[in-house]
Coordinates of C-alpha atoms in Angstrom, one line a residue:
X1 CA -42.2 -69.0 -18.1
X2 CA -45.8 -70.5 -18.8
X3 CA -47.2 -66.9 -18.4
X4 CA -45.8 -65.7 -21.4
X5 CA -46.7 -68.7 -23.4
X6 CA -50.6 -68.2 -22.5
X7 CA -51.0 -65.5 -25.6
X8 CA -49.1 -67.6 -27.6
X9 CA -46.1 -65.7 -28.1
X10 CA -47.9 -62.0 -27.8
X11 CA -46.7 -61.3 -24.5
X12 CA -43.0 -60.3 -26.1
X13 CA -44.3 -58.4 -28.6
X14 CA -47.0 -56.8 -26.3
X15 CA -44.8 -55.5 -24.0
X16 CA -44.4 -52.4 -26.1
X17 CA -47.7 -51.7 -26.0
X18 CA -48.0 -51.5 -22.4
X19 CA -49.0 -47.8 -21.1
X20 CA -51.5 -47.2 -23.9
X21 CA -55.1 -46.5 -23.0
X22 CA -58.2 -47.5 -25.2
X23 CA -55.6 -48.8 -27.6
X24 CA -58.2 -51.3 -29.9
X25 CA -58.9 -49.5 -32.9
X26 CA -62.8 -49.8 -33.5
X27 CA -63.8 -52.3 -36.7
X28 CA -67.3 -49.7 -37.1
X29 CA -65.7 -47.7 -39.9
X30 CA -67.8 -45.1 -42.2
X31 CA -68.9 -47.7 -45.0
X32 CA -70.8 -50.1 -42.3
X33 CA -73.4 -47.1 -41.9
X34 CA -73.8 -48.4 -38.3
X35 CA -72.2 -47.7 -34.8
X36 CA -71.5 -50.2 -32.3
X37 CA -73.0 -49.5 -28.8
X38 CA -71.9 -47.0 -26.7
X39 CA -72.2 -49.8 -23.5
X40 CA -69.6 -52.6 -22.8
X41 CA -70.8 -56.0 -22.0
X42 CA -68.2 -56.5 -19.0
X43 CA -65.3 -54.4 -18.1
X44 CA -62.4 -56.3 -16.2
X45 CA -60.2 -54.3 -14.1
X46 CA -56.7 -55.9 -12.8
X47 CA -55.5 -53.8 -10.1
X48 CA -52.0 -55.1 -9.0
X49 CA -50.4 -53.9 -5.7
X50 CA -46.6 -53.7 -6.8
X51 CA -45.3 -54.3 -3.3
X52 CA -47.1 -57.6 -3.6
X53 CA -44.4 -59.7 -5.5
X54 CA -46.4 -63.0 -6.8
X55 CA -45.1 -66.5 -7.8
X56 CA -44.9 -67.6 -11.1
X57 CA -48.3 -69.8 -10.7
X58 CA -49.9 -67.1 -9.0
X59 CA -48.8 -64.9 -12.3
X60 CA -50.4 -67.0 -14.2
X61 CA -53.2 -67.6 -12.4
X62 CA -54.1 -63.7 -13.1
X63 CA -53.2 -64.5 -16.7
X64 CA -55.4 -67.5 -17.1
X65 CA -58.3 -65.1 -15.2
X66 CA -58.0 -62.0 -17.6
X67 CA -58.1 -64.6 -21.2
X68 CA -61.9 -65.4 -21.0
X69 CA -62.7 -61.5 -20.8
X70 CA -61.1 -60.8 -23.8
X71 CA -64.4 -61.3 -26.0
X72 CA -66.2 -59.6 -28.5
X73 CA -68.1 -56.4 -26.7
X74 CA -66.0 -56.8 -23.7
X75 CA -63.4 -54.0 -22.2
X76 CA -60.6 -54.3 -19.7
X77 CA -58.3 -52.3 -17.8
X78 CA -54.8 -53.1 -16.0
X79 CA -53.7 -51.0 -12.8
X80 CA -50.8 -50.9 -10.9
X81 CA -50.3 -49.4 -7.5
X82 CA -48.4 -48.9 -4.0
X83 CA -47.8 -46.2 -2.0
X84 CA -48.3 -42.8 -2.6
X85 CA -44.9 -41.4 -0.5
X86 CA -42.5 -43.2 -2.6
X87 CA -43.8 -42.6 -6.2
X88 CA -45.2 -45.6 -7.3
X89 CA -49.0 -43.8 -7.9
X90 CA -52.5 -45.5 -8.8
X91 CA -52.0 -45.9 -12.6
X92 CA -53.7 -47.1 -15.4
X93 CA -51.3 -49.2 -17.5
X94 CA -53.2 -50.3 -20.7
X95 CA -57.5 -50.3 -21.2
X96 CA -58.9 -51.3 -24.4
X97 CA -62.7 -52.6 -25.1
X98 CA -63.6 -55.0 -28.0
X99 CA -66.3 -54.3 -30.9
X100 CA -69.6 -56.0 -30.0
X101 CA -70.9 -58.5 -33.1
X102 CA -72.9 -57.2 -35.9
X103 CA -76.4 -57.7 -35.4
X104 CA -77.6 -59.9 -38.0
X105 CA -79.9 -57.8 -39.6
X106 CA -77.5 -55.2 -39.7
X107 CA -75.2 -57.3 -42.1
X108 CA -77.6 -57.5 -44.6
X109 CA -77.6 -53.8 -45.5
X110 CA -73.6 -53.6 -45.6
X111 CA -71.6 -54.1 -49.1
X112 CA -69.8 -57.7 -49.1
X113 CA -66.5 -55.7 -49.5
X114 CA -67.0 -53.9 -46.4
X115 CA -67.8 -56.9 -44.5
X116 CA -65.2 -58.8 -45.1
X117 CA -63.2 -55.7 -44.1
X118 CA -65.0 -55.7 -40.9
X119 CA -65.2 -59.5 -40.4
X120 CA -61.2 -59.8 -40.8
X121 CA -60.8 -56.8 -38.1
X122 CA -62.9 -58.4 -35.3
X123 CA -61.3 -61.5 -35.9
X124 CA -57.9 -59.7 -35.2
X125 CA -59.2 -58.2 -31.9
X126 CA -59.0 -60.7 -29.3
X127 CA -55.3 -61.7 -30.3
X128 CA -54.7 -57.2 -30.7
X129 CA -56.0 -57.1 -26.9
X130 CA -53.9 -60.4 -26.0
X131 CA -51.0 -58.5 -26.9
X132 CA -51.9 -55.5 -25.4
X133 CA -53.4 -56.8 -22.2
X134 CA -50.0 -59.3 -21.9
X135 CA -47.5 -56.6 -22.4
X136 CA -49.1 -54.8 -19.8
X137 CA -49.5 -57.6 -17.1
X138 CA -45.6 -57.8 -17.9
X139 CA -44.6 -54.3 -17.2
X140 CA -46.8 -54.4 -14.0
X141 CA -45.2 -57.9 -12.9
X142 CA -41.7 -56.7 -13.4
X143 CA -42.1 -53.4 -11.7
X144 CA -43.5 -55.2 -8.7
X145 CA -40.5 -55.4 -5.7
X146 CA -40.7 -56.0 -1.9
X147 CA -38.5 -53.4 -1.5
X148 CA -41.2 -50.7 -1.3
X149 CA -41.2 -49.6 2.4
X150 CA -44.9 -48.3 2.7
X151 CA -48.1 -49.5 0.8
X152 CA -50.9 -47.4 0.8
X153 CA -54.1 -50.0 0.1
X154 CA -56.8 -48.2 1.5
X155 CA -56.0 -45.0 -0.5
X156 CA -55.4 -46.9 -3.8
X157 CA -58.5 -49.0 -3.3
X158 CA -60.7 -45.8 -3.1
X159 CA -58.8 -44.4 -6.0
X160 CA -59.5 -47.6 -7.7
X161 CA -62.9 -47.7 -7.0
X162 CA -63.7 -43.9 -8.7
X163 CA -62.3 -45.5 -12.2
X164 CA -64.6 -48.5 -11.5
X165 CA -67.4 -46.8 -10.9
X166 CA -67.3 -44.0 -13.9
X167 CA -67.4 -47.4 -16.3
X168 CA -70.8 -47.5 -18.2
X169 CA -70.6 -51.6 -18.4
X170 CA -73.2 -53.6 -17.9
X171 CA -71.3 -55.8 -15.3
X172 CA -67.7 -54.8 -13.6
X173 CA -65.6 -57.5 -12.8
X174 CA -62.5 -56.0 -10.4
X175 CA -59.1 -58.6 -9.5
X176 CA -57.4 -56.6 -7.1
X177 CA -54.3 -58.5 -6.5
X178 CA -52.6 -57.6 -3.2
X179 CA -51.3 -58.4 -0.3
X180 CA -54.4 -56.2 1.3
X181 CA -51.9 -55.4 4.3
X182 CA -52.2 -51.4 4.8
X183 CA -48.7 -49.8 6.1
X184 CA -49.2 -46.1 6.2
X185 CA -49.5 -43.7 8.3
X186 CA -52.8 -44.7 8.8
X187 CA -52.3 -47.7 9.9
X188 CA -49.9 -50.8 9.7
X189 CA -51.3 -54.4 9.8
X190 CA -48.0 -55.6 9.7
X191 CA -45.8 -56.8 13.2
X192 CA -42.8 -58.1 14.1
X193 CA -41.1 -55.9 11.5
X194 CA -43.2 -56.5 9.0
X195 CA -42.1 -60.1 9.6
X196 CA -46.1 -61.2 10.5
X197 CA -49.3 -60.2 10.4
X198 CA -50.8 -58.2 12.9
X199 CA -54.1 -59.3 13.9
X200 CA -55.8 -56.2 13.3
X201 CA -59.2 -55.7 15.4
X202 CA -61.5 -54.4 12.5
X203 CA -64.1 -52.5 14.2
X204 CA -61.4 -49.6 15.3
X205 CA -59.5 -50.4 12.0
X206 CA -62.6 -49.3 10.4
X207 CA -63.1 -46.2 12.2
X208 CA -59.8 -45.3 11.3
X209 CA -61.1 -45.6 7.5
X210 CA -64.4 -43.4 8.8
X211 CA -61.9 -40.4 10.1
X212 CA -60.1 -40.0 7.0
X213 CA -62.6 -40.9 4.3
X214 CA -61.4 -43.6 3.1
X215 CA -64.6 -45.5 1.6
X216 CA -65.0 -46.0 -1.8
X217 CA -67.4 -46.8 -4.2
X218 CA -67.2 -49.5 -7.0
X219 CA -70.7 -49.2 -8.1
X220 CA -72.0 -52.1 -7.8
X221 CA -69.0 -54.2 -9.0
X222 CA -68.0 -58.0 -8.5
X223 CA -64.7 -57.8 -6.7
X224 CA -62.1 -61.2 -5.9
X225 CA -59.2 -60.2 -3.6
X226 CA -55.8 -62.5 -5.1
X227 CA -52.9 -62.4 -2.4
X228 CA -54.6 -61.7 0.7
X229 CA -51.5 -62.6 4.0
X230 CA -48.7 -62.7 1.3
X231 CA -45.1 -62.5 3.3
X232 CA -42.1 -61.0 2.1
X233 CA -39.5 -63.5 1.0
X234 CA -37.8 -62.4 4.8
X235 CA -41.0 -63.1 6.7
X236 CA -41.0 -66.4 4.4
X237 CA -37.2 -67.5 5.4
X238 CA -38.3 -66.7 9.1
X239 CA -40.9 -69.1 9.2
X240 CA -43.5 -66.6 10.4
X241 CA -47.0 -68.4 10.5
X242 CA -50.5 -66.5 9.7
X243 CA -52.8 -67.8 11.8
X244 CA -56.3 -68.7 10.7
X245 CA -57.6 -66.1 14.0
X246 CA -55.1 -63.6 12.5
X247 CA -56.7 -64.0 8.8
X248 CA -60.1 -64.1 9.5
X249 CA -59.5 -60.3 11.0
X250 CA -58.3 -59.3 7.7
X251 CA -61.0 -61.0 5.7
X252 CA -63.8 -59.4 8.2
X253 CA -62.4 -55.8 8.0
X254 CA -62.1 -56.2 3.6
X255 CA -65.5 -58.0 3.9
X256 CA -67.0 -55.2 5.4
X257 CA -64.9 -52.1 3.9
X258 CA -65.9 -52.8 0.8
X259 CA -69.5 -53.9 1.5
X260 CA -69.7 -50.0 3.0
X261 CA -67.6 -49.1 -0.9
X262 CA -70.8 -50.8 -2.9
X263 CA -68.8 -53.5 -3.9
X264 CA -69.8 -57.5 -4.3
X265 CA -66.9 -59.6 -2.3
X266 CA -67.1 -62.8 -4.5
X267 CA -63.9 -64.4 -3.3
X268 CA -61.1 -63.8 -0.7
X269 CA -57.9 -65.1 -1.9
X270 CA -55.8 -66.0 0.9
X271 CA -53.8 -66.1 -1.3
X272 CA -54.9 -68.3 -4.4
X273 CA -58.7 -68.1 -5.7
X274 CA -60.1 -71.6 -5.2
X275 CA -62.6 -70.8 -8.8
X276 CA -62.2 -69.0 -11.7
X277 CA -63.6 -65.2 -11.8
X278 CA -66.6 -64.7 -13.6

């Protein structure tokens, strides 16, 4: 499969480093006399419904979207989640953050010995967190099944939003890849036996989020929605149709639930993202 290809090979070997969090060993040892900043650059967060099952070239596309954050003074995080009532919890799978560059001036007080220790490290990071970030996407791709009878969105999106918002990046960037169809008892946008898509009316939707506290807060954060209206593979073979009426319900009640959870909609992915996330 062309996901596993995109690290060149590190996705195999990455898949055993799935599960561990801030797993980038820092390049600043003792001997540079200086310590990177405390700040990331941009933090990434991948959260990945696992009811949601993707296609291979929507796998890929979160692949290809995650690669261009893996830079020097960048962090990232991957987290899978479902529902609540069947054991499949808000979790975070792997995080890491890459060194920031040496300042220039900086380098001119460290020993050449020590710099070329520290210059061969950083090089190694991006293709440590390619490994790391690939194992991970793997583990949360595989454990993803239809199967799963209830999905809690709402409650994992506020969940997800408190680990957002505790990051002390400059900018966060959030792919929440999901379906974004709530079934719990909350509420169900699904109909027809979860063969369709209910066209939810989002003012009383929203007050439903109101009564049980349901609002979020990403802090500020840039957020792109991947697999908005996605139908089981039953709902697929029954030909069920999502109108554009039916759609443009789900997209007004996200649009507005997480403008009330301080979060930036940049792109609703109905279900592929039409531009790269930035």
């Amino acid at each position: 499969m062309k996901l596993f290809a995109l690290f060149g090979g590190m996705f195999l070997c990455g898949a055993a480093m799935a599960g561990q969090l801030d797993a980038i060993p820092t390049c600043y040892d003792n001997k540079l006399v200086v310590t990177p900043t405390a700040t990331a650059d941009t933090e990434l967060f991948i959260a990945i419904d696992q009811t949601t099952p993707l296609n291979a070239a929507l796998r890929q596309s979160v692949a290809d979207n995650l690669k261009p954050f893996l830079s020097a003074g960048n962090g990232f995080s991957i987290v899978t989640f479902s529902a609540y009532t069947q054991g499949h919890y808000t979790e975070v799978v792997a995080s890491g953050r890459l060194d920031p560059v040496l300042d220039l001036a900086k380098r001119n007080d460290i020993s050449k010995t020590a710099l070329a220790k520290f210059d061969q490290c950083i090089t190694h990071q991006p293709q440590l967190a390619a490994q790391l970030a690939g194992g991970a996407l793997r583990s949360a791709f595989d454990g993803t099944t239809g199967e799963i009878s209830k999905s809690d969105v709402l409650a994992s999106v506020k969940a997800i939003s408190g680990l957002v918002q505790k990051s002390r990046a400059r900018t966060k960037v959030v792919l929440l890849v999901s379906d974004m169809l709530e079934n719990s008892s909350i509420s169900s946008f699904y109909a027809d036996k979860g063969l369709s898509v209910r066209k939810i009316d989002p003012a009383k939707e929203l007050q439903l989020v109101t009564d049980n506290q349901l609002f979020g807060d990403f802090g500020g954060a840039h957020l792109y929605v991947m697999g908005a209206g996605l139908l089981s593979e039953d709902a697929k073979k029954s030909k069920s149709y999502r109108d554009p009426k039916t759609m443009q319900a789900l997209e007004s009640f996200w649009r507005t639930y997480l403008e009330r959870s301080k979060a930036q909609l940049m792109e609703f992915g109905q279900p592929a993202l039409l531009s790269p996330i930035h």
